[in-house]
Amino acid sequence: MAVHHSAIPSQDPDPFDLVITGANRPNPDTGELQPVELAVRDGRIAHVGGAGSLAAAPAAQRHDAGGDLLAPGLVDLHAHVYHASTGLGLEADRAGVEQGVTTLVDAGSCGSDHWDHFAGHVVDAARTRVLSWLNISRHGLVNGVRELAGGAADIDVDATAGLLLRHRDRIRGLKVRMSSSVLGDSGLLPLKVAKETAARLRSEIGHVPVMVHVGNAPPALGDVLDLLDEGDVVTHAFHGKTGGLFGGGAQPLPQARAALERGVRLDVGHGSASFSFRTAERALDAGIRPYTAGSDLHLRNVEGPVHSLATTLNKLLVLGLTLHEVLDCATRRPAEVLGLAGELADLGVGSCADVSLFRLDAEEAGLTDAEGETRTARRRLVPVAVVRAGRLTHLHDHRKAAA
């Protein structure tokens, strides 16, 4: 992550709105924790420096982190927060700032038919920044979870393209759920339409990534991967269902290797049934690593097995990923996928003042995947505070959020 230092704070005549001292962050090269202090003004990061750099800086509010870990505000690339309008919808702030997450991306709960309602009742109402993967199905998940079983009749290409053009600040890509339980007899058609729509808009608004949910075939995962390009995202990439990343064989699918070489990104997308420790361990042994750590948090899994984005990150720590890489999976990398690098999940001066603070808990705890298998965590990220657009919130229920 880029970090740029401001002018010497003591020379600044105006007080900062918030100063955080006594925090640490991991060195990306050594993994060792290093002291860091940060100041906020007008919702933006105004200074980042080492220990003591803000000792004399005037501030309206000060927070002594007491050795807690400071990271750019977490970004959950895959959540469902169309509350009360879909069967999966969780209140946005319950999935977001109340669990130390400053930005979440709703992954296809909403399609073109309901965007205005979703924007008004969810996006505008939340303290958490809510972005969207717009479902290629016009219905999204409002009418249930077989939103593409009707084929072309379930897709309004012109309405979808129009929303992307008008609301590019909020709609960052398209979502397609490519598993048999969703598609009926529609096959690869919805994904082809999504890719054609993205290509059609490229000259006007730039790259529009497509997030693809994968699960039980048909269609075969290899056929889905062959349609994806650089910047597209495969979510639920490490599920334990039949087929999947290994296609029933000992080695990853050749189409998976080829997709990764093209720049296709693999997202965890844990969910109720889509993350397997064993699959992830096999992938890591084969040199395949998760790029992002979307939780697929929703109403039906917030009490388990998902719990929170922090819990998903802790499962990656159990698998042996470094602390720096785990945080990258929920900060720099999703920001890059969304085309918002340098604005989201960045500690550079001038970036939005979104910050997540954690305690590193060394108490052993069991973490369970979507297959019911448990691994023992020997250190965990426990959210203790969050800064969203410069506003500091202490998280009183942080133990439950990281259970």
PDB file of N, CA and C in Angstrom, residues 4 6 12 15-20 38-48 54 129 340-355 387-391:
ATOM      1  N   HIS A   4       2.243   8.079   1.907  1.00  0.00           N
ATOM      2  CA  HIS A   4       2.984   9.314   1.665  1.00  0.00           C
ATOM      3  C   HIS A   4       2.857  10.198   2.899  1.00  0.00           C
ATOM      4  N   SER A   6       2.849  13.634   5.115  1.00  0.00           N
ATOM      5  CA  SER A   6       2.497  15.040   4.942  1.00  0.00           C
ATOM      6  C   SER A   6       3.582  15.923   5.529  1.00  0.00           C
ATOM      7  N   ASP A  12       1.421  22.945  11.139  1.00  0.00           N
ATOM      8  CA  ASP A  12       0.082  23.157  10.605  1.00  0.00           C
ATOM      9  C   ASP A  12      -0.738  23.927  11.635  1.00  0.00           C
ATOM     10  N   PRO A  15      -6.050  22.431  13.782  1.00  0.00           N
ATOM     11  CA  PRO A  15      -6.031  21.119  14.423  1.00  0.00           C
ATOM     12  C   PRO A  15      -6.592  20.049  13.498  1.00  0.00           C
ATOM     13  N   PHE A  16      -6.114  18.849  13.695  1.00  0.00           N
ATOM     14  CA  PHE A  16      -6.688  17.717  12.981  1.00  0.00           C
ATOM     15  C   PHE A  16      -8.027  17.355  13.618  1.00  0.00           C
ATOM     16  N   ASP A  17      -8.868  16.689  12.853  1.00  0.00           N
ATOM     17  CA  ASP A  17     -10.134  16.207  13.406  1.00  0.00           C
ATOM     18  C   ASP A  17      -9.912  14.980  14.291  1.00  0.00           C
ATOM     19  N   LEU A  18      -8.958  14.144  13.906  1.00  0.00           N
ATOM     20  CA  LEU A  18      -8.688  12.910  14.636  1.00  0.00           C
ATOM     21  C   LEU A  18      -7.215  12.567  14.496  1.00  0.00           C
ATOM     22  N   VAL A  19      -6.608  12.171  15.602  1.00  0.00           N
ATOM     23  CA  VAL A  19      -5.245  11.665  15.591  1.00  0.00           C
ATOM     24  C   VAL A  19      -5.242  10.289  16.253  1.00  0.00           C
ATOM     25  N   ILE A  20      -4.606   9.328  15.587  1.00  0.00           N
ATOM     26  CA  ILE A  20      -4.446   7.979  16.131  1.00  0.00           C
ATOM     27  C   ILE A  20      -2.970   7.754  16.395  1.00  0.00           C
ATOM     28  N   LEU A  38      -1.391   8.345  12.657  1.00  0.00           N
ATOM     29  CA  LEU A  38      -2.197   8.825  11.536  1.00  0.00           C
ATOM     30  C   LEU A  38      -3.097   9.967  11.988  1.00  0.00           C
ATOM     31  N   ALA A  39      -3.263  10.945  11.088  1.00  0.00           N
ATOM     32  CA  ALA A  39      -4.139  12.077  11.378  1.00  0.00           C
ATOM     33  C   ALA A  39      -5.152  12.256  10.256  1.00  0.00           C
ATOM     34  N   VAL A  40      -6.326  12.754  10.640  1.00  0.00           N
ATOM     35  CA  VAL A  40      -7.449  12.928   9.715  1.00  0.00           C
ATOM     36  C   VAL A  40      -7.933  14.366   9.757  1.00  0.00           C
ATOM     37  N   ARG A  41      -8.249  14.896   8.581  1.00  0.00           N
ATOM     38  CA  ARG A  41      -8.909  16.198   8.500  1.00  0.00           C
ATOM     39  C   ARG A  41      -9.909  16.165   7.352  1.00  0.00           C
ATOM     40  N   ASP A  42     -11.128  16.622   7.621  1.00  0.00           N
ATOM     41  CA  ASP A  42     -12.178  16.716   6.603  1.00  0.00           C
ATOM     42  C   ASP A  42     -12.422  15.390   5.897  1.00  0.00           C
ATOM     43  N   GLY A  43     -12.380  14.303   6.663  1.00  0.00           N
ATOM     44  CA  GLY A  43     -12.689  12.998   6.102  1.00  0.00           C
ATOM     45  C   GLY A  43     -11.589  12.388   5.262  1.00  0.00           C
ATOM     46  N   ARG A  44     -10.417  13.023   5.251  1.00  0.00           N
ATOM     47  CA  ARG A  44      -9.288  12.536   4.457  1.00  0.00           C
ATOM     48  C   ARG A  44      -8.077  12.330   5.357  1.00  0.00           C
ATOM     49  N   ILE A  45      -7.210  11.421   4.952  1.00  0.00           N
ATOM     50  CA  ILE A  45      -5.961  11.226   5.683  1.00  0.00           C
ATOM     51  C   ILE A  45      -5.051  12.425   5.421  1.00  0.00           C
ATOM     52  N   ALA A  46      -4.613  13.053   6.495  1.00  0.00           N
ATOM     53  CA  ALA A  46      -3.811  14.268   6.376  1.00  0.00           C
ATOM     54  C   ALA A  46      -2.350  14.051   6.726  1.00  0.00           C
ATOM     55  N   HIS A  47      -2.049  12.973   7.440  1.00  0.00           N
ATOM     56  CA  HIS A  47      -0.666  12.699   7.825  1.00  0.00           C
ATOM     57  C   HIS A  47      -0.544  11.232   8.214  1.00  0.00           C
ATOM     58  N   VAL A  48       0.554  10.621   7.804  1.00  0.00           N
ATOM     59  CA  VAL A  48       0.929   9.281   8.267  1.00  0.00           C
ATOM     60  C   VAL A  48       2.404   9.334   8.603  1.00  0.00           C
ATOM     61  N   LEU A  54       3.141  12.543  15.799  1.00  0.00           N
ATOM     62  CA  LEU A  54       1.951  13.341  16.072  1.00  0.00           C
ATOM     63  C   LEU A  54       1.805  13.669  17.558  1.00  0.00           C
ATOM     64  N   ARG A 129     -19.756   2.337   3.357  1.00  0.00           N
ATOM     65  CA  ARG A 129     -19.815   2.578   1.913  1.00  0.00           C
ATOM     66  C   ARG A 129     -20.306   1.294   1.237  1.00  0.00           C
ATOM     67  N   LEU A 340     -10.595   1.229  -7.959  1.00  0.00           N
ATOM     68  CA  LEU A 340     -10.559   2.338  -6.996  1.00  0.00           C
ATOM     69  C   LEU A 340      -9.267   2.373  -6.193  1.00  0.00           C
ATOM     70  N   ALA A 341      -8.213   1.830  -6.754  1.00  0.00           N
ATOM     71  CA  ALA A 341      -6.914   1.875  -6.082  1.00  0.00           C
ATOM     72  C   ALA A 341      -6.502   3.329  -5.885  1.00  0.00           C
ATOM     73  N   GLY A 342      -5.992   3.625  -4.690  1.00  0.00           N
ATOM     74  CA  GLY A 342      -5.588   4.983  -4.360  1.00  0.00           C
ATOM     75  C   GLY A 342      -6.678   5.797  -3.706  1.00  0.00           C
ATOM     76  N   GLU A 343      -7.917   5.325  -3.799  1.00  0.00           N
ATOM     77  CA  GLU A 343      -9.024   5.992  -3.124  1.00  0.00           C
ATOM     78  C   GLU A 343      -9.504   5.146  -1.956  1.00  0.00           C
ATOM     79  N   LEU A 344      -9.772   3.874  -2.198  1.00  0.00           N
ATOM     80  CA  LEU A 344     -10.152   2.959  -1.133  1.00  0.00           C
ATOM     81  C   LEU A 344      -8.923   2.210  -0.629  1.00  0.00           C
ATOM     82  N   ALA A 345      -8.996   1.794   0.635  1.00  0.00           N
ATOM     83  CA  ALA A 345      -7.992   0.887   1.208  1.00  0.00           C
ATOM     84  C   ALA A 345      -6.572   1.385   0.976  1.00  0.00           C
ATOM     85  N   ASP A 346      -6.363   2.645   1.246  1.00  0.00           N
ATOM     86  CA  ASP A 346      -5.056   3.259   1.018  1.00  0.00           C
ATOM     87  C   ASP A 346      -4.761   4.202   2.172  1.00  0.00           C
ATOM     88  N   LEU A 347      -3.552   4.152   2.673  1.00  0.00           N
ATOM     89  CA  LEU A 347      -3.148   5.036   3.763  1.00  0.00           C
ATOM     90  C   LEU A 347      -2.369   6.251   3.273  1.00  0.00           C
ATOM     91  N   GLY A 348      -2.428   6.515   1.986  1.00  0.00           N
ATOM     92  CA  GLY A 348      -1.746   7.676   1.457  1.00  0.00           C
ATOM     93  C   GLY A 348      -2.445   8.968   1.842  1.00  0.00           C
ATOM     94  N   VAL A 349      -1.662  10.019   2.038  1.00  0.00           N
ATOM     95  CA  VAL A 349      -2.230  11.327   2.345  1.00  0.00           C
ATOM     96  C   VAL A 349      -3.152  11.758   1.213  1.00  0.00           C
ATOM     97  N   GLY A 350      -4.357  12.182   1.576  1.00  0.00           N
ATOM     98  CA  GLY A 350      -5.358  12.577   0.599  1.00  0.00           C
ATOM     99  C   GLY A 350      -6.399  11.517   0.337  1.00  0.00           C
ATOM    100  N   SER A 351      -6.111  10.264   0.726  1.00  0.00           N
ATOM    101  CA  SER A 351      -7.082   9.190   0.548  1.00  0.00           C
ATOM    102  C   SER A 351      -8.212   9.332   1.553  1.00  0.00           C
ATOM    103  N   CYS A 352      -9.343   8.708   1.247  1.00  0.00           N
ATOM    104  CA  CYS A 352     -10.466   8.713   2.171  1.00  0.00           C
ATOM    105  C   CYS A 352     -10.030   8.111   3.506  1.00  0.00           C
ATOM    106  N   ALA A 353     -10.417   8.747   4.605  1.00  0.00           N
ATOM    107  CA  ALA A 353      -9.998   8.300   5.935  1.00  0.00           C
ATOM    108  C   ALA A 353     -10.849   7.127   6.400  1.00  0.00           C
ATOM    109  N   ASP A 354     -10.611   5.979   5.785  1.00  0.00           N
ATOM    110  CA  ASP A 354     -11.208   4.712   6.177  1.00  0.00           C
ATOM    111  C   ASP A 354     -10.101   3.846   6.763  1.00  0.00           C
ATOM    112  N   VAL A 355     -10.261   3.458   8.010  1.00  0.00           N
ATOM    113  CA  VAL A 355      -9.209   2.727   8.723  1.00  0.00           C
ATOM    114  C   VAL A 355      -9.859   1.648   9.576  1.00  0.00           C
ATOM    115  N   VAL A 387     -12.623   3.526  11.526  1.00  0.00           N
ATOM    116  CA  VAL A 387     -12.788   4.917  11.109  1.00  0.00           C
ATOM    117  C   VAL A 387     -13.391   4.897   9.721  1.00  0.00           C
ATOM    118  N   ARG A 388     -14.577   5.461   9.577  1.00  0.00           N
ATOM    119  CA  ARG A 388     -15.229   5.544   8.263  1.00  0.00           C
ATOM    120  C   ARG A 388     -15.417   7.018   7.913  1.00  0.00           C
ATOM    121  N   ALA A 389     -14.739   7.438   6.833  1.00  0.00           N
ATOM    122  CA  ALA A 389     -14.782   8.838   6.381  1.00  0.00           C
ATOM    123  C   ALA A 389     -14.433   9.792   7.516  1.00  0.00           C
ATOM    124  N   GLY A 390     -13.457   9.372   8.340  1.00  0.00           N
ATOM    125  CA  GLY A 390     -12.957  10.225   9.399  1.00  0.00           C
ATOM    126  C   GLY A 390     -13.656  10.078  10.727  1.00  0.00           C
ATOM    127  N   ARG A 391     -14.734   9.310  10.802  1.00  0.00           N
ATOM    128  CA  ARG A 391     -15.488   9.152  12.042  1.00  0.00           C
ATOM    129  C   ARG A 391     -15.064   7.872  12.752  1.00  0.00           C
TER     130      ARG A 391
END
